[in-house]
Amino acid sequence: MTPAHPAAAPGPGAAPAAGRTAPGPGGTSPETSGPETASPQAPGSAAANGTPAAPRPPGRPRGPRPARPWLGALPLLVFAGLCFGLPAGALLYGAVTRTDPVAGTTEFTGEHLSRSLQGPYLTSLTGSVQLSALTAALATVLGVLIAQAVVTSRRGALRGAVLTASGVLANFGGIPLAFAFVATLGISGVVTEIGHLDALGWNLYSFTGLTVIYLYFLVPLMVLVVVPALDGLRPQWREAALNTGATAWQFWRYVGLPVLAPSLLGGFVLLFGSAFAAHATAAALVGGSVPLVTLKIADALSGNVLVGQENVALALSLDMIVIAGLVMAVYLPLQRRSSRWLR
């Protein structure tokens, strides 16, 4: 019987044979006990069946499909498109087009926009901006003072009463508000006769009287807007300022007002828009004695003064949208800047 040939010795740099360990310190290579250990495989897997596993294609890892958050806002977007987008598109189209009543042809023109910025239309637009800016500024100051008194008060009943009354008065407007002021501060009003205001030159049916009426519902609206912002001022900020030797004025000058500035500006924008778009109260009270853009638009649409000025009314409406957009463009960047302070 021929003896088995010994295994060839591995050459220099060759890896140890399978089933053997590296030579120990004594230079011997002991055999491993038992068969070579294999990694466990899941039953039914490709490796367990003897077939290699297919490589996973590169790309996004497997898992549930990501949610689409905008689907929840889809009904709101559709509603906004139907109720705001279509009227805005019709307004824009009517402001820049002109239809020949004889031939029935329509052409684009800038005549309506140019006329809306001339003569009595420009006067009414300027008057509305002045009235809205004045009343919004006054209401912002008065509303902040009232809100600060409510927030710093220790009586919860006072806070609840003021906020409830503000919620009611902020939504009280239109013809009922005009009638209430006529019965109170009109020519034959109760307060006018008791205080003899007519001798002092008081006239409700003027720019000044309209300012007082607008403040009636703008001040409560500002209180509702600014109370949450004042609640967001942390007491630690005031304590830190007082501990470092700052006065109350310095705290408001360097800490309070800079933090509240975007909220105050946002309230001013809201008040400006409410006063700028108000129509029923001014129409019932002053008629055409005070030039306002909303009254001019109503007259142009109804043909009260001139016939065929509907497109000019649409141009005036477009001017109002542009002015409101410019005011909002100032407010939004500041609001994003201060939102991190009032969280």
Coordinates of C-alpha atoms in Angstrom, one line a residue:
M1 CA 0.0 0.0 0.0
T2 CA 1.4 3.3 -1.0
P3 CA 1.6 5.8 1.9
A4 CA -0.3 9.0 1.6
H5 CA 1.8 11.9 0.4
P6 CA 2.3 14.7 2.9
A7 CA 0.6 18.0 2.2
A8 CA 2.8 20.4 0.4
A9 CA 4.2 23.0 2.7
P10 CA 2.8 26.5 2.1
G11 CA 5.1 28.9 0.4
P12 CA 6.3 32.2 1.9
G13 CA 3.4 34.6 2.4
A14 CA 0.7 32.0 1.8
A15 CA -2.4 32.0 4.0
P16 CA -2.9 29.2 6.5
A17 CA -4.8 26.3 5.2
A18 CA -8.5 26.0 6.0
G19 CA -9.1 24.3 9.3
R20 CA -5.7 25.2 10.7
T21 CA -4.8 28.0 13.0
A22 CA -1.8 30.2 12.8
P23 CA 1.4 28.8 14.3
G24 CA 1.7 29.3 18.0
P25 CA 4.7 30.6 19.8
G26 CA 6.3 27.2 19.8
G27 CA 6.1 27.0 16.0
T28 CA 3.4 24.2 16.0
S29 CA 0.2 24.4 14.1
P30 CA -2.5 22.5 16.1
E31 CA -5.5 21.2 14.3
T32 CA -8.8 22.8 14.9
S33 CA -11.2 20.6 16.8
G34 CA -14.4 19.8 15.0
P35 CA -15.7 21.0 11.6
E36 CA -15.5 24.5 10.4
T37 CA -18.2 26.7 11.9
A38 CA -20.6 28.3 9.4
S39 CA -22.8 31.3 9.9
P40 CA -26.4 30.5 10.5
Q41 CA -28.8 31.1 7.6
A42 CA -32.5 31.9 7.8
P43 CA -34.7 29.0 6.7
G44 CA -36.0 29.5 3.1
S45 CA -33.4 32.1 2.3
A46 CA -31.5 32.1 -1.0
A47 CA -28.2 31.2 0.8
A48 CA -29.8 28.3 2.6
N49 CA -31.2 26.9 -0.6
G50 CA -27.8 27.1 -2.2
T51 CA -28.6 30.0 -4.6
P52 CA -26.8 33.3 -4.3
A53 CA -28.9 36.2 -3.1
A54 CA -29.7 38.8 -5.7
P55 CA -28.1 42.2 -5.0
R56 CA -30.5 45.0 -3.9
P57 CA -30.8 47.6 -6.6
P58 CA -29.4 51.0 -5.6
G59 CA -31.8 53.7 -4.7
R60 CA -34.2 54.6 -1.9
P61 CA -34.4 51.9 0.8
R62 CA -37.5 49.8 1.1
G63 CA -40.2 51.0 3.5
P64 CA -43.6 52.7 3.6
R65 CA -44.2 55.4 1.1
P66 CA -43.8 58.9 2.5
A67 CA -46.9 60.7 3.5
R68 CA -48.0 63.8 1.5
P69 CA -49.0 66.5 4.0
W70 CA -50.3 68.8 1.3
L71 CA -53.2 66.5 0.6
G72 CA -54.7 67.6 3.9
A73 CA -54.7 71.2 2.7
L74 CA -56.1 70.4 -0.7
P75 CA -59.7 71.2 0.2
L76 CA -58.6 74.5 1.6
L77 CA -56.6 75.3 -1.5
V78 CA -59.5 74.4 -3.7
F79 CA -61.8 76.6 -1.6
A80 CA -59.3 79.5 -1.7
G81 CA -58.9 79.2 -5.4
L82 CA -62.7 79.3 -6.1
C83 CA -63.6 82.0 -3.6
F84 CA -60.5 84.2 -4.0
G85 CA -58.6 83.2 -7.0
L86 CA -61.5 83.5 -9.5
P87 CA -62.7 86.9 -8.3
A88 CA -59.2 88.2 -8.2
G89 CA -58.6 87.0 -11.8
A90 CA -61.9 88.6 -13.0
L91 CA -61.0 91.8 -11.2
L92 CA -57.6 91.9 -12.9
Y93 CA -59.0 91.1 -16.3
G94 CA -61.7 93.8 -16.0
A95 CA -59.1 96.4 -14.8
V96 CA -56.9 96.0 -17.9
T97 CA -59.4 95.4 -20.6
R98 CA -62.0 97.5 -22.5
T99 CA -65.0 96.2 -24.5
D100 CA -66.4 98.1 -27.4
P101 CA -70.2 98.2 -26.9
V102 CA -70.9 98.5 -30.6
A103 CA -68.5 96.0 -32.1
G104 CA -68.3 93.8 -29.0
T105 CA -64.5 93.4 -29.2
T106 CA -62.3 93.4 -26.2
E107 CA -58.8 94.8 -26.0
F108 CA -56.2 95.4 -23.4
T109 CA -55.7 98.9 -22.1
G110 CA -54.2 100.8 -19.2
E111 CA -56.7 103.6 -19.3
H112 CA -58.7 102.4 -16.3
L113 CA -55.6 102.1 -14.1
S114 CA -54.4 105.6 -15.1
R115 CA -57.9 107.1 -14.4
S116 CA -58.0 105.4 -11.0
L117 CA -54.9 107.4 -10.1
Q118 CA -56.2 110.8 -11.2
G119 CA -58.7 113.4 -10.1
P120 CA -61.3 112.5 -7.5
Y121 CA -60.3 108.8 -7.6
L122 CA -56.8 109.6 -6.4
T123 CA -58.3 111.9 -3.8
S124 CA -60.5 109.1 -2.4
L125 CA -57.6 106.7 -2.4
T126 CA -55.4 109.1 -0.5
G127 CA -58.2 109.9 1.9
S128 CA -58.7 106.2 2.7
V129 CA -55.0 105.7 3.2
Q130 CA -54.8 108.7 5.6
L131 CA -57.9 107.6 7.6
S132 CA -56.7 104.0 7.8
A133 CA -53.2 104.9 8.9
L134 CA -54.3 107.4 11.5
T135 CA -56.9 105.2 13.1
A136 CA -54.6 102.2 13.0
A137 CA -51.8 104.1 14.7
L138 CA -54.1 105.5 17.4
A139 CA -55.8 102.1 18.0
T140 CA -52.4 100.4 18.2
V141 CA -51.2 102.8 20.9
L142 CA -54.4 102.7 22.9
G143 CA -54.8 98.9 22.5
V144 CA -51.3 98.2 23.7
L145 CA -51.8 100.3 26.8
I146 CA -55.1 98.6 27.7
A147 CA -53.7 95.2 27.0
Q148 CA -50.7 95.9 29.2
A149 CA -52.9 97.0 32.0
V150 CA -55.0 93.8 31.6
V151 CA -51.9 91.5 31.5
T152 CA -50.2 93.0 34.5
S153 CA -53.5 93.0 36.6
R154 CA -53.8 90.3 39.2
R155 CA -57.5 90.1 38.8
G156 CA -58.6 87.3 36.5
A157 CA -62.2 88.7 36.4
L158 CA -60.9 92.0 34.9
R159 CA -59.0 90.1 32.2
G160 CA -62.0 88.0 31.3
A161 CA -64.3 90.9 31.2
V162 CA -62.0 93.1 29.0
L163 CA -61.3 90.3 26.6
T164 CA -65.0 89.4 26.3
A165 CA -66.0 93.0 25.7
S166 CA -63.3 93.4 23.2
G167 CA -64.5 90.3 21.3
V168 CA -68.0 91.8 21.1
L169 CA -67.0 95.3 20.2
A170 CA -64.5 94.3 17.6
N171 CA -67.3 92.7 15.6
F172 CA -69.8 95.5 16.1
G173 CA -69.8 97.6 13.0
G174 CA -71.7 98.5 9.9
I175 CA -75.1 100.3 9.9
P176 CA -75.9 99.5 13.6
L177 CA -72.7 101.2 14.7
A178 CA -73.4 104.2 12.6
F179 CA -76.9 104.5 14.0
A180 CA -75.6 104.2 17.6
F181 CA -73.2 107.0 17.1
V182 CA -75.8 109.2 15.4
A183 CA -78.1 108.7 18.4
T184 CA -75.3 109.4 20.8
L185 CA -72.9 112.0 19.2
G186 CA -75.0 113.2 16.2
I187 CA -76.4 116.7 15.8
S188 CA -79.3 115.9 18.1
G189 CA -77.5 113.1 20.0
V190 CA -77.8 112.7 23.7
V191 CA -74.2 113.3 24.5
T192 CA -74.0 116.2 22.1
E193 CA -76.9 118.0 23.7
I194 CA -75.8 117.3 27.3
G195 CA -72.2 118.3 26.7
H196 CA -73.0 121.1 24.2
L197 CA -70.4 119.6 21.8
D198 CA -71.8 121.5 18.9
A199 CA -70.6 124.8 20.5
L200 CA -67.1 123.3 20.5
G201 CA -67.2 122.6 16.8
W202 CA -67.9 118.9 17.0
N203 CA -69.2 117.3 13.8
L204 CA -69.8 113.6 13.7
Y205 CA -70.2 113.7 9.9
S206 CA -66.6 114.6 9.2
F207 CA -63.2 113.1 9.0
T208 CA -62.7 113.5 12.8
G209 CA -66.1 111.9 13.5
L210 CA -65.3 109.0 11.3
T211 CA -62.0 108.6 13.1
V212 CA -63.7 108.3 16.4
I213 CA -66.2 105.7 15.1
Y214 CA -63.4 103.6 13.6
L215 CA -61.5 103.6 16.9
Y216 CA -64.6 102.1 18.5
F217 CA -64.0 98.7 16.9
L218 CA -60.3 99.0 16.1
V219 CA -59.1 99.4 19.7
P220 CA -60.8 96.2 21.0
L221 CA -59.4 94.4 18.0
M222 CA -55.9 95.5 18.9
V223 CA -56.4 94.3 22.5
L224 CA -57.3 90.8 21.2
V225 CA -54.3 90.8 19.0
V226 CA -51.6 92.0 21.4
V227 CA -52.6 90.2 24.6
P228 CA -51.0 86.9 23.5
A229 CA -47.8 88.7 22.5
L230 CA -47.6 90.4 25.9
D231 CA -48.1 87.1 27.6
G232 CA -45.1 85.8 25.6
L233 CA -42.7 88.2 27.3
R234 CA -41.0 86.1 29.9
P235 CA -40.7 87.5 33.4
Q236 CA -37.1 86.4 33.6
W237 CA -36.2 89.0 31.0
R238 CA -37.6 91.8 33.2
E239 CA -36.0 90.4 36.3
A240 CA -32.6 90.1 34.6
A241 CA -32.9 93.7 33.3
L242 CA -33.8 95.0 36.8
N243 CA -31.0 93.0 38.5
T244 CA -28.5 94.6 36.1
G245 CA -29.6 98.1 37.1
A246 CA -31.9 98.8 34.1
T247 CA -35.0 101.0 34.5
A248 CA -38.4 100.1 33.3
W249 CA -38.0 102.4 30.3
Q250 CA -34.7 100.8 29.4
F251 CA -36.3 97.4 29.6
W252 CA -39.0 98.4 27.2
R253 CA -36.6 100.3 25.0
Y254 CA -34.0 97.6 24.5
V255 CA -35.9 94.3 25.3
G256 CA -39.7 94.6 25.3
L257 CA -40.4 96.8 22.2
P258 CA -37.9 95.1 19.9
V259 CA -39.4 91.7 20.7
L260 CA -43.0 93.0 20.4
A261 CA -42.2 95.1 17.3
P262 CA -43.3 92.5 14.7
S263 CA -46.5 91.7 16.7
L264 CA -47.3 95.4 17.0
L265 CA -46.6 95.9 13.3
G266 CA -48.8 92.9 12.5
G267 CA -51.6 94.4 14.6
F268 CA -51.2 97.7 12.8
V269 CA -51.4 95.9 9.4
L270 CA -54.6 94.2 10.6
L271 CA -56.2 97.4 11.8
F272 CA -55.1 99.2 8.6
G273 CA -56.8 96.6 6.5
S274 CA -60.0 96.6 8.5
A275 CA -60.2 100.4 8.3
F276 CA -59.2 100.5 4.7
A277 CA -61.9 98.0 3.6
A278 CA -64.7 99.4 5.8
H279 CA -67.7 100.6 3.8
A280 CA -71.1 100.2 5.4
T281 CA -70.4 102.5 8.4
A282 CA -68.9 105.3 6.3
A283 CA -71.6 105.0 3.7
A284 CA -74.4 105.2 6.3
L285 CA -72.8 108.0 8.2
V286 CA -71.0 110.4 5.8
G287 CA -72.1 109.4 2.3
G288 CA -69.9 111.3 -0.1
S289 CA -68.9 114.2 2.2
V290 CA -65.6 112.4 3.1
P291 CA -63.7 111.0 0.1
L292 CA -63.1 107.3 0.6
V293 CA -62.1 104.7 -2.0
T294 CA -64.7 102.2 -1.0
L295 CA -67.5 104.8 -1.5
K296 CA -66.1 105.7 -4.9
I297 CA -66.1 102.0 -5.9
A298 CA -69.7 101.6 -4.8
D299 CA -70.7 104.8 -6.8
A300 CA -68.9 103.6 -9.9
L301 CA -70.4 100.1 -9.8
S302 CA -73.9 101.4 -9.2
G303 CA -73.6 104.2 -11.7
N304 CA -74.6 106.7 -9.0
V305 CA -72.4 109.5 -10.4
L306 CA -71.3 108.4 -13.9
V307 CA -72.4 105.6 -16.1
G308 CA -70.0 103.0 -17.6
Q309 CA -67.3 103.3 -14.9
E310 CA -67.4 99.7 -13.8
N311 CA -63.9 99.0 -15.1
V312 CA -62.5 102.0 -13.2
A313 CA -64.1 100.6 -10.0
L314 CA -62.2 97.3 -10.7
A315 CA -59.0 99.3 -11.2
L316 CA -59.6 101.0 -7.8
S317 CA -60.1 97.6 -6.2
L318 CA -56.8 96.5 -7.8
D319 CA -55.1 99.6 -6.3
M320 CA -56.4 98.6 -2.9
I321 CA -55.0 95.1 -3.3
V322 CA -51.6 96.5 -4.3
I323 CA -51.5 98.8 -1.2
A324 CA -52.5 96.0 1.1
G325 CA -49.8 93.8 -0.4
L326 CA -47.1 96.4 0.1
V327 CA -48.1 96.7 3.7
M328 CA -48.0 93.0 4.2
A329 CA -44.6 92.8 2.5
V330 CA -43.2 94.9 5.4
Y331 CA -44.8 92.8 8.1
L332 CA -43.9 89.2 7.1
P333 CA -40.1 89.4 7.3
L334 CA -40.3 90.9 10.8
Q335 CA -42.8 88.3 11.9
R336 CA -40.5 85.5 11.0
R337 CA -37.6 87.2 12.7
S338 CA -39.3 87.5 16.1
S339 CA -41.3 84.2 16.1
R340 CA -38.3 82.5 17.8
W341 CA -38.5 84.9 20.8
L342 CA -42.2 84.4 21.6
R343 CA -42.3 80.6 21.5

